[in-house]
Amino acid sequence: MEVIESVRRMQERAEALRAQGKTIALVPTMGYLHEAHLELMRIGRRHADTLIISIFVNPIQFGPTEDFERYPRDPEADLKKAESVGVDIVFMPGVEDMYPEGFQTTVSVRKLTKHLCGLSRPGHFDGVCTVVAKLFNITKPHIAVFGQKDYQQLAVISRMVMDLNMDIQIIGAPIIREPDGLAMSSRNAYLSEKERTSALSLKKSLDLAQEMFWQGERDAQKIRDEMVKLIQSYPDTEIDYVSICDPITLEEVSELGDGTLVALAVWIGRTRLIDNKVIEVQDTNS
Ligand code: PAF
C-alpha cells in the first residue's frame, strides 16, 4: 500500500494509472476509520482495478463553532485498517497543499442544500462539494463510493457530478450499524456511556416511523410528533431536525408513501448525530 501526501504526486500517479488502462475507485474519508468506512472500501475494491482512499479532515466544511479541532484522528490505525481491506493508495494531503494561499473557489449546489443539515450547518455542503470536486480532480476516479448515512451529502454530490458533467459513477452504500442499531460514525467516539444509550433514540424513532407507516399512518405531522416524543424521552437529547421529505428534492412532505425519506439530526450532549431511513412498504412474503 502506497501513502501519498503531495497533491501533485497523487495527480501524476492517477494519470499514470489511467494511461495504463486501470480503473480507479475513490473512497473519500476524514479518517478515524471504522467498519462502515471499510465497507465502502470493500465496495470500491470490487468495482475497480485500483482503490484509492483519501484521509483529510477538511477544514472548510466545519463551521466556526464546530468540532474541526477536536475531530478524532488516528492516522496510524487508519493505515493498518486500510491495508487490511486491500487499499492500494492512501492519499493524505496537508491543509496547505489542498488550500494554498489565494485559494478562493467554491462549488455550491443551490437547492438540495437548503434542507436538513444545510439549515443548521450553513456553508457545510459548499465545503464538502469543493473538497470532493478537488479530490476528484486529484485522484481521477472512475467511481466513488459514499455512505447513505450522509443521505443529503450523497444527494448533493450526485447532483454536483450530474450538473458539472463529471465522468464519475457515484455509488451509495447502505448504512452500517452497531449491533444495537446505532449508525456507525467517527463522532460516536465522543459519546459517554450514558450518552451512548440516548444515541439509540435516533434509530428507535426511525423504526417507530416505519412501524407507524406499516400500521397505516400516513400523516407526516403525526409521525414526526411521535418521533419527537420518543427522542425527548431520553436524557441529554436536543433535536436539530426531524424531517419527513421527498427522497429526491429533500422537500418536506405532508404524507408518507413508499420511498419517503425520514431523516434526523439530534444533539446528544455536545455531539450531533444524524441518521435516516427510506420508508418501505411491508414485505407480505415474510
Ligand atoms: O463524509 C465525509 O467523511 C466527508 O464529508 C467527505 C466526503 C470525506 C468530504 O470531506
PDB file of N, CA and C in Angstrom, residues 30-98:
ATOM      1  N   MET A  30     -12.658  11.240   6.163  1.00  0.00           N
ATOM      2  CA  MET A  30     -11.944  12.167   7.046  1.00  0.00           C
ATOM      3  C   MET A  30     -11.172  11.372   8.099  1.00  0.00           C
ATOM      4  N   GLY A  31     -10.952  10.087   7.820  1.00  0.00           N
ATOM      5  CA  GLY A  31     -10.155   9.270   8.729  1.00  0.00           C
ATOM      6  C   GLY A  31     -10.921   8.800   9.942  1.00  0.00           C
ATOM      7  N   TYR A  32     -10.158   8.355  10.959  1.00  0.00           N
ATOM      8  CA  TYR A  32     -10.714   7.701  12.147  1.00  0.00           C
ATOM      9  C   TYR A  32     -11.644   6.575  11.682  1.00  0.00           C
ATOM     10  N   LEU A  33     -11.055   5.724  10.854  1.00  0.00           N
ATOM     11  CA  LEU A  33     -11.826   4.736  10.103  1.00  0.00           C
ATOM     12  C   LEU A  33     -12.493   3.710  11.010  1.00  0.00           C
ATOM     13  N   HIS A  34     -13.716   3.345  10.645  1.00  0.00           N
ATOM     14  CA  HIS A  34     -14.450   2.294  11.356  1.00  0.00           C
ATOM     15  C   HIS A  34     -15.033   1.339  10.319  1.00  0.00           C
ATOM     16  N   GLU A  35     -15.768   0.365  10.787  1.00  0.00           N
ATOM     17  CA  GLU A  35     -16.265  -0.693   9.922  1.00  0.00           C
ATOM     18  C   GLU A  35     -17.075  -0.149   8.725  1.00  0.00           C
ATOM     19  N   ALA A  36     -17.828   0.921   8.936  1.00  0.00           N
ATOM     20  CA  ALA A  36     -18.635   1.452   7.821  1.00  0.00           C
ATOM     21  C   ALA A  36     -17.733   1.982   6.704  1.00  0.00           C
ATOM     22  N   HIS A  37     -16.618   2.640   7.095  1.00  0.00           N
ATOM     23  CA  HIS A  37     -15.662   3.081   6.065  1.00  0.00           C
ATOM     24  C   HIS A  37     -15.095   1.867   5.328  1.00  0.00           C
ATOM     25  N   LEU A  38     -14.760   0.830   6.106  1.00  0.00           N
ATOM     26  CA  LEU A  38     -14.124  -0.345   5.488  1.00  0.00           C
ATOM     27  C   LEU A  38     -15.079  -0.993   4.495  1.00  0.00           C
ATOM     28  N   GLU A  39     -16.370  -0.927   4.807  1.00  0.00           N
ATOM     29  CA  GLU A  39     -17.367  -1.486   3.888  1.00  0.00           C
ATOM     30  C   GLU A  39     -17.393  -0.670   2.577  1.00  0.00           C
ATOM     31  N   LEU A  40     -17.287   0.658   2.693  1.00  0.00           N
ATOM     32  CA  LEU A  40     -17.212   1.493   1.472  1.00  0.00           C
ATOM     33  C   LEU A  40     -15.998   1.074   0.644  1.00  0.00           C
ATOM     34  N   MET A  41     -14.916   0.787   1.349  1.00  0.00           N
ATOM     35  CA  MET A  41     -13.674   0.400   0.640  1.00  0.00           C
ATOM     36  C   MET A  41     -13.835  -0.959  -0.035  1.00  0.00           C
ATOM     37  N   ARG A  42     -14.505  -1.886   0.661  1.00  0.00           N
ATOM     38  CA  ARG A  42     -14.721  -3.216   0.038  1.00  0.00           C
ATOM     39  C   ARG A  42     -15.544  -3.055  -1.239  1.00  0.00           C
ATOM     40  N   ILE A  43     -16.525  -2.165  -1.190  1.00  0.00           N
ATOM     41  CA  ILE A  43     -17.349  -1.914  -2.390  1.00  0.00           C
ATOM     42  C   ILE A  43     -16.467  -1.323  -3.493  1.00  0.00           C
ATOM     43  N   GLY A  44     -15.662  -0.343  -3.141  1.00  0.00           N
ATOM     44  CA  GLY A  44     -14.754   0.277  -4.120  1.00  0.00           C
ATOM     45  C   GLY A  44     -13.818  -0.760  -4.724  1.00  0.00           C
ATOM     46  N   ARG A  45     -13.308  -1.631  -3.836  1.00  0.00           N
ATOM     47  CA  ARG A  45     -12.366  -2.685  -4.261  1.00  0.00           C
ATOM     48  C   ARG A  45     -12.982  -3.567  -5.363  1.00  0.00           C
ATOM     49  N   ARG A  46     -14.288  -3.858  -5.176  1.00  0.00           N
ATOM     50  CA  ARG A  46     -14.963  -4.748  -6.139  1.00  0.00           C
ATOM     51  C   ARG A  46     -15.223  -4.074  -7.483  1.00  0.00           C
ATOM     52  N   HIS A  47     -15.178  -2.728  -7.511  1.00  0.00           N
ATOM     53  CA  HIS A  47     -15.588  -2.016  -8.720  1.00  0.00           C
ATOM     54  C   HIS A  47     -14.452  -1.498  -9.590  1.00  0.00           C
ATOM     55  N   ALA A  48     -13.214  -1.649  -9.154  1.00  0.00           N
ATOM     56  CA  ALA A  48     -12.125  -1.047  -9.947  1.00  0.00           C
ATOM     57  C   ALA A  48     -10.815  -1.790  -9.747  1.00  0.00           C
ATOM     58  N   ASP A  49      -9.856  -1.529 -10.637  1.00  0.00           N
ATOM     59  CA  ASP A  49      -8.536  -2.167 -10.519  1.00  0.00           C
ATOM     60  C   ASP A  49      -7.755  -1.574  -9.354  1.00  0.00           C
ATOM     61  N   THR A  50      -7.875  -0.273  -9.201  1.00  0.00           N
ATOM     62  CA  THR A  50      -7.078   0.419  -8.171  1.00  0.00           C
ATOM     63  C   THR A  50      -8.012   1.109  -7.192  1.00  0.00           C
ATOM     64  N   LEU A  51      -7.768   0.872  -5.903  1.00  0.00           N
ATOM     65  CA  LEU A  51      -8.595   1.508  -4.868  1.00  0.00           C
ATOM     66  C   LEU A  51      -7.773   2.579  -4.158  1.00  0.00           C
ATOM     67  N   ILE A  52      -8.254   3.817  -4.288  1.00  0.00           N
ATOM     68  CA  ILE A  52      -7.608   4.937  -3.592  1.00  0.00           C
ATOM     69  C   ILE A  52      -8.558   5.399  -2.493  1.00  0.00           C
ATOM     70  N   ILE A  53      -8.026   5.667  -1.303  1.00  0.00           N
ATOM     71  CA  ILE A  53      -8.852   6.359  -0.307  1.00  0.00           C
ATOM     72  C   ILE A  53      -8.156   7.675   0.024  1.00  0.00           C
ATOM     73  N   SER A  54      -8.958   8.663   0.378  1.00  0.00           N
ATOM     74  CA  SER A  54      -8.343   9.896   0.864  1.00  0.00           C
ATOM     75  C   SER A  54      -8.674  10.028   2.339  1.00  0.00           C
ATOM     76  N   ILE A  55      -7.710  10.538   3.085  1.00  0.00           N
ATOM     77  CA  ILE A  55      -7.913  10.842   4.503  1.00  0.00           C
ATOM     78  C   ILE A  55      -7.562  12.315   4.664  1.00  0.00           C
ATOM     79  N   PHE A  56      -8.582  13.122   4.910  1.00  0.00           N
ATOM     80  CA  PHE A  56      -8.348  14.563   5.002  1.00  0.00           C
ATOM     81  C   PHE A  56      -9.488  15.174   5.811  1.00  0.00           C
ATOM     82  N   VAL A  57      -9.165  15.713   6.967  1.00  0.00           N
ATOM     83  CA  VAL A  57     -10.181  16.408   7.767  1.00  0.00           C
ATOM     84  C   VAL A  57     -10.271  17.807   7.167  1.00  0.00           C
ATOM     85  N   ASN A  58     -11.356  18.018   6.452  1.00  0.00           N
ATOM     86  CA  ASN A  58     -11.482  19.185   5.577  1.00  0.00           C
ATOM     87  C   ASN A  58     -11.958  20.419   6.346  1.00  0.00           C
ATOM     88  N   PRO A  59     -11.068  21.363   6.623  1.00  0.00           N
ATOM     89  CA  PRO A  59     -11.461  22.477   7.499  1.00  0.00           C
ATOM     90  C   PRO A  59     -12.638  23.283   6.973  1.00  0.00           C
ATOM     91  N   ILE A  60     -12.780  23.387   5.638  1.00  0.00           N
ATOM     92  CA  ILE A  60     -13.791  24.309   5.110  1.00  0.00           C
ATOM     93  C   ILE A  60     -15.220  23.756   5.168  1.00  0.00           C
ATOM     94  N   GLN A  61     -15.387  22.518   5.647  1.00  0.00           N
ATOM     95  CA  GLN A  61     -16.766  22.033   5.801  1.00  0.00           C
ATOM     96  C   GLN A  61     -17.232  22.107   7.258  1.00  0.00           C
ATOM     97  N   PHE A  62     -16.378  22.658   8.128  1.00  0.00           N
ATOM     98  CA  PHE A  62     -16.745  22.828   9.541  1.00  0.00           C
ATOM     99  C   PHE A  62     -17.067  24.297   9.782  1.00  0.00           C
ATOM    100  N   GLY A  63     -18.149  24.564  10.508  1.00  0.00           N
ATOM    101  CA  GLY A  63     -18.475  25.937  10.887  1.00  0.00           C
ATOM    102  C   GLY A  63     -17.528  26.389  11.996  1.00  0.00           C
ATOM    103  N   PRO A  64     -17.515  27.723  12.270  1.00  0.00           N
ATOM    104  CA  PRO A  64     -16.568  28.262  13.253  1.00  0.00           C
ATOM    105  C   PRO A  64     -16.764  27.696  14.659  1.00  0.00           C
ATOM    106  N   THR A  65     -17.983  27.255  14.988  1.00  0.00           N
ATOM    107  CA  THR A  65     -18.196  26.722  16.354  1.00  0.00           C
ATOM    108  C   THR A  65     -18.229  25.188  16.344  1.00  0.00           C
ATOM    109  N   GLU A  66     -17.899  24.588  15.206  1.00  0.00           N
ATOM    110  CA  GLU A  66     -17.979  23.128  15.111  1.00  0.00           C
ATOM    111  C   GLU A  66     -16.673  22.448  15.553  1.00  0.00           C
ATOM    112  N   ASP A  67     -16.630  21.115  15.364  1.00  0.00           N
ATOM    113  CA  ASP A  67     -15.611  20.306  16.034  1.00  0.00           C
ATOM    114  C   ASP A  67     -14.363  20.011  15.195  1.00  0.00           C
ATOM    115  N   PHE A  68     -13.946  20.954  14.313  1.00  0.00           N
ATOM    116  CA  PHE A  68     -12.775  20.671  13.465  1.00  0.00           C
ATOM    117  C   PHE A  68     -11.548  20.296  14.306  1.00  0.00           C
ATOM    118  N   GLU A  69     -11.277  21.100  15.350  1.00  0.00           N
ATOM    119  CA  GLU A  69     -10.055  20.865  16.144  1.00  0.00           C
ATOM    120  C   GLU A  69     -10.122  19.536  16.879  1.00  0.00           C
ATOM    121  N   ARG A  70     -11.305  19.224  17.429  1.00  0.00           N
ATOM    122  CA  ARG A  70     -11.360  18.001  18.249  1.00  0.00           C
ATOM    123  C   ARG A  70     -11.807  16.770  17.461  1.00  0.00           C
ATOM    124  N   TYR A  71     -12.007  16.928  16.132  1.00  0.00           N
ATOM    125  CA  TYR A  71     -12.427  15.773  15.320  1.00  0.00           C
ATOM    126  C   TYR A  71     -11.403  14.647  15.526  1.00  0.00           C
ATOM    127  N   PRO A  72     -11.852  13.413  15.826  1.00  0.00           N
ATOM    128  CA  PRO A  72     -10.882  12.359  16.169  1.00  0.00           C
ATOM    129  C   PRO A  72      -9.958  12.011  15.007  1.00  0.00           C
ATOM    130  N   ARG A  73      -8.697  11.802  15.329  1.00  0.00           N
ATOM    131  CA  ARG A  73      -7.698  11.474  14.298  1.00  0.00           C
ATOM    132  C   ARG A  73      -6.808  10.346  14.814  1.00  0.00           C
ATOM    133  N   ASP A  74      -6.516   9.377  13.973  1.00  0.00           N
ATOM    134  CA  ASP A  74      -5.597   8.293  14.337  1.00  0.00           C
ATOM    135  C   ASP A  74      -5.000   7.696  13.058  1.00  0.00           C
ATOM    136  N   PRO A  75      -4.093   8.466  12.414  1.00  0.00           N
ATOM    137  CA  PRO A  75      -3.584   8.045  11.101  1.00  0.00           C
ATOM    138  C   PRO A  75      -2.912   6.672  11.105  1.00  0.00           C
ATOM    139  N   GLU A  76      -2.217   6.349  12.193  1.00  0.00           N
ATOM    140  CA  GLU A  76      -1.517   5.050  12.216  1.00  0.00           C
ATOM    141  C   GLU A  76      -2.498   3.893  12.137  1.00  0.00           C
ATOM    142  N   ALA A  77      -3.537   3.963  12.981  1.00  0.00           N
ATOM    143  CA  ALA A  77      -4.556   2.899  12.978  1.00  0.00           C
ATOM    144  C   ALA A  77      -5.279   2.889  11.630  1.00  0.00           C
ATOM    145  N   ASP A  78      -5.506   4.080  11.063  1.00  0.00           N
ATOM    146  CA  ASP A  78      -6.207   4.166   9.769  1.00  0.00           C
ATOM    147  C   ASP A  78      -5.436   3.406   8.683  1.00  0.00           C
ATOM    148  N   LEU A  79      -4.101   3.579   8.670  1.00  0.00           N
ATOM    149  CA  LEU A  79      -3.303   2.930   7.622  1.00  0.00           C
ATOM    150  C   LEU A  79      -3.393   1.408   7.739  1.00  0.00           C
ATOM    151  N   LYS A  80      -3.372   0.904   8.991  1.00  0.00           N
ATOM    152  CA  LYS A  80      -3.475  -0.555   9.189  1.00  0.00           C
ATOM    153  C   LYS A  80      -4.825  -1.056   8.682  1.00  0.00           C
ATOM    154  N   LYS A  81      -5.882  -0.318   9.023  1.00  0.00           N
ATOM    155  CA  LYS A  81      -7.227  -0.752   8.612  1.00  0.00           C
ATOM    156  C   LYS A  81      -7.358  -0.711   7.088  1.00  0.00           C
ATOM    157  N   ALA A  82      -6.827   0.360   6.490  1.00  0.00           N
ATOM    158  CA  ALA A  82      -6.915   0.487   5.028  1.00  0.00           C
ATOM    159  C   ALA A  82      -6.201  -0.691   4.358  1.00  0.00           C
ATOM    160  N   GLU A  83      -5.040  -1.022   4.889  1.00  0.00           N
ATOM    161  CA  GLU A  83      -4.265  -2.130   4.313  1.00  0.00           C
ATOM    162  C   GLU A  83      -5.041  -3.443   4.415  1.00  0.00           C
ATOM    163  N   SER A  84      -5.774  -3.612   5.523  1.00  0.00           N
ATOM    164  CA  SER A  84      -6.479  -4.878   5.768  1.00  0.00           C
ATOM    165  C   SER A  84      -7.602  -5.130   4.753  1.00  0.00           C
ATOM    166  N   VAL A  85      -8.087  -4.076   4.109  1.00  0.00           N
ATOM    167  CA  VAL A  85      -9.150  -4.296   3.114  1.00  0.00           C
ATOM    168  C   VAL A  85      -8.635  -4.125   1.672  1.00  0.00           C
ATOM    169  N   GLY A  86      -7.329  -4.053   1.525  1.00  0.00           N
ATOM    170  CA  GLY A  86      -6.748  -4.070   0.178  1.00  0.00           C
ATOM    171  C   GLY A  86      -6.713  -2.724  -0.530  1.00  0.00           C
ATOM    172  N   VAL A  87      -6.616  -1.641   0.244  1.00  0.00           N
ATOM    173  CA  VAL A  87      -6.461  -0.321  -0.387  1.00  0.00           C
ATOM    174  C   VAL A  87      -5.094  -0.266  -1.078  1.00  0.00           C
ATOM    175  N   ASP A  88      -5.047   0.320  -2.266  1.00  0.00           N
ATOM    176  CA  ASP A  88      -3.771   0.425  -2.989  1.00  0.00           C
ATOM    177  C   ASP A  88      -3.031   1.705  -2.623  1.00  0.00           C
ATOM    178  N   ILE A  89      -3.791   2.812  -2.576  1.00  0.00           N
ATOM    179  CA  ILE A  89      -3.142   4.106  -2.331  1.00  0.00           C
ATOM    180  C   ILE A  89      -3.948   4.891  -1.299  1.00  0.00           C
ATOM    181  N   VAL A  90      -3.252   5.393  -0.286  1.00  0.00           N
ATOM    182  CA  VAL A  90      -3.895   6.313   0.670  1.00  0.00           C
ATOM    183  C   VAL A  90      -3.375   7.704   0.356  1.00  0.00           C
ATOM    184  N   PHE A  91      -4.299   8.593   0.054  1.00  0.00           N
ATOM    185  CA  PHE A  91      -3.925   9.985  -0.234  1.00  0.00           C
ATOM    186  C   PHE A  91      -4.209  10.808   1.022  1.00  0.00           C
ATOM    187  N   MET A  92      -3.146  11.337   1.626  1.00  0.00           N
ATOM    188  CA  MET A  92      -3.283  12.088   2.887  1.00  0.00           C
ATOM    189  C   MET A  92      -2.646  13.465   2.727  1.00  0.00           C
ATOM    190  N   PRO A  93      -3.332  14.398   2.107  1.00  0.00           N
ATOM    191  CA  PRO A  93      -2.701  15.702   1.870  1.00  0.00           C
ATOM    192  C   PRO A  93      -2.716  16.588   3.114  1.00  0.00           C
ATOM    193  N   GLY A  94      -1.868  17.585   3.127  1.00  0.00           N
ATOM    194  CA  GLY A  94      -1.896  18.590   4.185  1.00  0.00           C
ATOM    195  C   GLY A  94      -2.839  19.726   3.792  1.00  0.00           C
ATOM    196  N   VAL A  95      -3.273  20.480   4.783  1.00  0.00           N
ATOM    197  CA  VAL A  95      -4.219  21.577   4.528  1.00  0.00           C
ATOM    198  C   VAL A  95      -3.619  22.616   3.575  1.00  0.00           C
ATOM    199  N   GLU A  96      -2.313  22.906   3.741  1.00  0.00           N
ATOM    200  CA  GLU A  96      -1.696  23.952   2.905  1.00  0.00           C
ATOM    201  C   GLU A  96      -1.601  23.517   1.445  1.00  0.00           C
ATOM    202  N   ASP A  97      -1.475  22.209   1.242  1.00  0.00           N
ATOM    203  CA  ASP A  97      -1.385  21.711  -0.126  1.00  0.00           C
ATOM    204  C   ASP A  97      -2.774  21.744  -0.784  1.00  0.00           C
ATOM    205  N   MET A  98      -3.793  21.486  -0.008  1.00  0.00           N
ATOM    206  CA  MET A  98      -5.168  21.491  -0.553  1.00  0.00           C
ATOM    207  C   MET A  98      -5.684  22.919  -0.719  1.00  0.00           C
TER     208      MET A  98
END
